[in-house]
C-alpha positions as a printed Julia matrix, in Angstrom:
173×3 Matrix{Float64}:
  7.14  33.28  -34.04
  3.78  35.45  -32.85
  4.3   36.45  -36.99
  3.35  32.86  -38.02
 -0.04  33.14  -36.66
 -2.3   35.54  -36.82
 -5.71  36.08  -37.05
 -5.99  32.45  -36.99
 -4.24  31.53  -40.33
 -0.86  30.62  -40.42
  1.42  33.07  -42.28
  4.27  31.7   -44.65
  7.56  30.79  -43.61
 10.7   30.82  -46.33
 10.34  27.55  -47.48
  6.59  28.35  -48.7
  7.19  31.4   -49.64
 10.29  30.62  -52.02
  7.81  27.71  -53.47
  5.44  30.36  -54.84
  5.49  31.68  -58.28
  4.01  35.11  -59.11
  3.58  36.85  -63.1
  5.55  39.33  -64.44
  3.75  42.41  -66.44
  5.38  40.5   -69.75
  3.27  37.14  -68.5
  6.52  35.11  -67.41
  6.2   32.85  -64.02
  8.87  34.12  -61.8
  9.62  32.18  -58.53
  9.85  34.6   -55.3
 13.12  32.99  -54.9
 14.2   36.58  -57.22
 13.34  38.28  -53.76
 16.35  36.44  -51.93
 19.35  38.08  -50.65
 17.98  41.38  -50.17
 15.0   42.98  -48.32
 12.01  43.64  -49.86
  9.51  46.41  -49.31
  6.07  45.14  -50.57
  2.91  47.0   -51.68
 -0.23  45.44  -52.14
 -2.89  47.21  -54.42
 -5.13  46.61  -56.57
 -6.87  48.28  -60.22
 -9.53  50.93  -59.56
 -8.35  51.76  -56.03
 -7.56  55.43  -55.69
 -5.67  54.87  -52.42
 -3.71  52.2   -53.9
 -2.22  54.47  -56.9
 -1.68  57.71  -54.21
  0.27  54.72  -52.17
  1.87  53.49  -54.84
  3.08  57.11  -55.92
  4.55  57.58  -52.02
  6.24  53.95  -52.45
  8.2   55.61  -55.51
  8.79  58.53  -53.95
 10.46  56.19  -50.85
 12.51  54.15  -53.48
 13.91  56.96  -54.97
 14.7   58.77  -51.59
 16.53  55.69  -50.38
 18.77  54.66  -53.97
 21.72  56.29  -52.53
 21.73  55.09  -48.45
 20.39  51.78  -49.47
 20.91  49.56  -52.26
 19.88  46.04  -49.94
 16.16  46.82  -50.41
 14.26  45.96  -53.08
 10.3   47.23  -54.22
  8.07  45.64  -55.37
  4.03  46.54  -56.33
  2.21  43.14  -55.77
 -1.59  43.33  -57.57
 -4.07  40.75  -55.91
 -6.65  41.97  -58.74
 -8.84  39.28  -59.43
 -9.1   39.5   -63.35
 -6.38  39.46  -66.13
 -8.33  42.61  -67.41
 -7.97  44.34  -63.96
 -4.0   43.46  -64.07
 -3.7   44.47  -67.51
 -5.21  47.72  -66.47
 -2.82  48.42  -63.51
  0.22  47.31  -65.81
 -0.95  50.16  -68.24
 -1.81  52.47  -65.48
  2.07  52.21  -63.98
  4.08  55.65  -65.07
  7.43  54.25  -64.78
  8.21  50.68  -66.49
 10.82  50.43  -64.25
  8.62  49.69  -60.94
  8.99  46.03  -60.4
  5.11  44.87  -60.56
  3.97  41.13  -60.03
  0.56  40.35  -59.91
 -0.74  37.08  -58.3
 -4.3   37.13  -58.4
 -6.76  37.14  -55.72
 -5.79  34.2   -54.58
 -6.98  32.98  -51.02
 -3.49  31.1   -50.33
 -1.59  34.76  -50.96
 -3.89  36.96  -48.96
 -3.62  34.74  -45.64
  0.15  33.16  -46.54
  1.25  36.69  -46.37
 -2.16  38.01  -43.96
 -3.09  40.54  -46.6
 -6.48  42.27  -45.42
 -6.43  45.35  -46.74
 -5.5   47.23  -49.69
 -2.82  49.35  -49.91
 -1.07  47.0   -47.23
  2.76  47.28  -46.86
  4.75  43.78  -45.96
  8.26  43.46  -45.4
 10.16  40.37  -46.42
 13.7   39.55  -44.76
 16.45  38.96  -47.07
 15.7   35.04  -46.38
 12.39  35.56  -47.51
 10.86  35.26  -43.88
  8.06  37.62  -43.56
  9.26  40.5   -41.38
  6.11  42.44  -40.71
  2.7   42.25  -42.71
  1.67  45.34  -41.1
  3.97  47.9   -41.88
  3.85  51.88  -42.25
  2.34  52.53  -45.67
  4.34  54.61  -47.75
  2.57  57.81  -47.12
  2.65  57.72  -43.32
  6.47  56.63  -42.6
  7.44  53.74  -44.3
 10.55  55.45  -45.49
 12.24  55.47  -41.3
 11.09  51.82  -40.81
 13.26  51.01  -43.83
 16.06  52.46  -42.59
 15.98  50.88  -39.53
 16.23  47.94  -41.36
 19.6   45.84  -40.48
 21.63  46.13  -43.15
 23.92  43.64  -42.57
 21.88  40.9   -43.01
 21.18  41.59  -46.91
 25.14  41.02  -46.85
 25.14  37.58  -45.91
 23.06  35.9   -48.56
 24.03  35.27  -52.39
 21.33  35.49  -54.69
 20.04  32.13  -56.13
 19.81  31.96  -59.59
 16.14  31.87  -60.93
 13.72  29.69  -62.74
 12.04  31.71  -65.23
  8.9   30.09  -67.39
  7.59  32.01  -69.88
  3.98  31.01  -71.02
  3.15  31.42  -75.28
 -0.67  31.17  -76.29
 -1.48  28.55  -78.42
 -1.17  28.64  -81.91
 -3.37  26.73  -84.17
């Protein structure tokens, strides 16, 4: 599709996407695989960026607005900070330890797999893990009626996969 390319990088189809692994605020390695069966609002940001945390407030305020009408989308806050410092400060910065918050680094595969160019950025992954839209509403200017619009019916057809959790332990000596 016109999604696949853009920009002149090729944008990631399922089967790359549920071959990537991103970390969990705890430090685990969760495959995106978790993401199947249900559609999945994602917000990019990153530490230090005042638009990012007003976003990422609106992107709450969304969830919670849409709990009761639709239970087939999932949230997610995806960090592309570059440091484990940086992450470590948006993990402390989040007010609700709820918010589902992955973190995969500034790296150059995620930014043009999913064509991530500026931050906040709102993408929309199908419940088959195709990207729907990398250029979506951000929270704060309507992302909340381009959810809705969302066809629910096809969250309904796919069973979640179970998932492949690593969790990594320093070294002891």
């Amino acid at each position: 599709s016109f999604l696949r390319i853009m920009n002149g990088s090729e944008l990631w189809s399922s089967s790359d996407l549920v071959n990537q692994v991103w970390t969990t605020p705890a430090l685990d390695l969760i495959s995106l695989d978790e993401l199947e069966g249900k559609w999945a609002a994602i917000l990019v940001v990153k530490s230090g960026s005042s638009a990012s945390m007003r976003e990422w407030s609106a992107f709450r305020a969304v969830e919670r607005s849409m709990q009761s009408a639709r239970n087939d989308i999932q949230f997610v806050v995806l960090s592309i900070d570059g440091t484990r410092l940086a992450w470590d400060e948006l993990v402390d910065s989040r007010q609700y330890s709820s918010d589902m918050l992955r973190w995969v680094g500034a790296d150059t595969r995620w930014l043009d797999g999913l064509s991530i160019e500026s931050i906040p950025q709102t993408i929309i992954l199908s419940p088959t893990l195709e990207v729907h839209s990398v250029s979506t509403r951000l929270p704060s200017q309507g992302l909340g009626p381009v959810l809705k619009q969302l066809n629910y019916n096809a969250s309904q057809k796919h069973s979640r996969r179970s998932h492949c959790y690593l969790t990594l332990h320093p070294h002891t000596s």
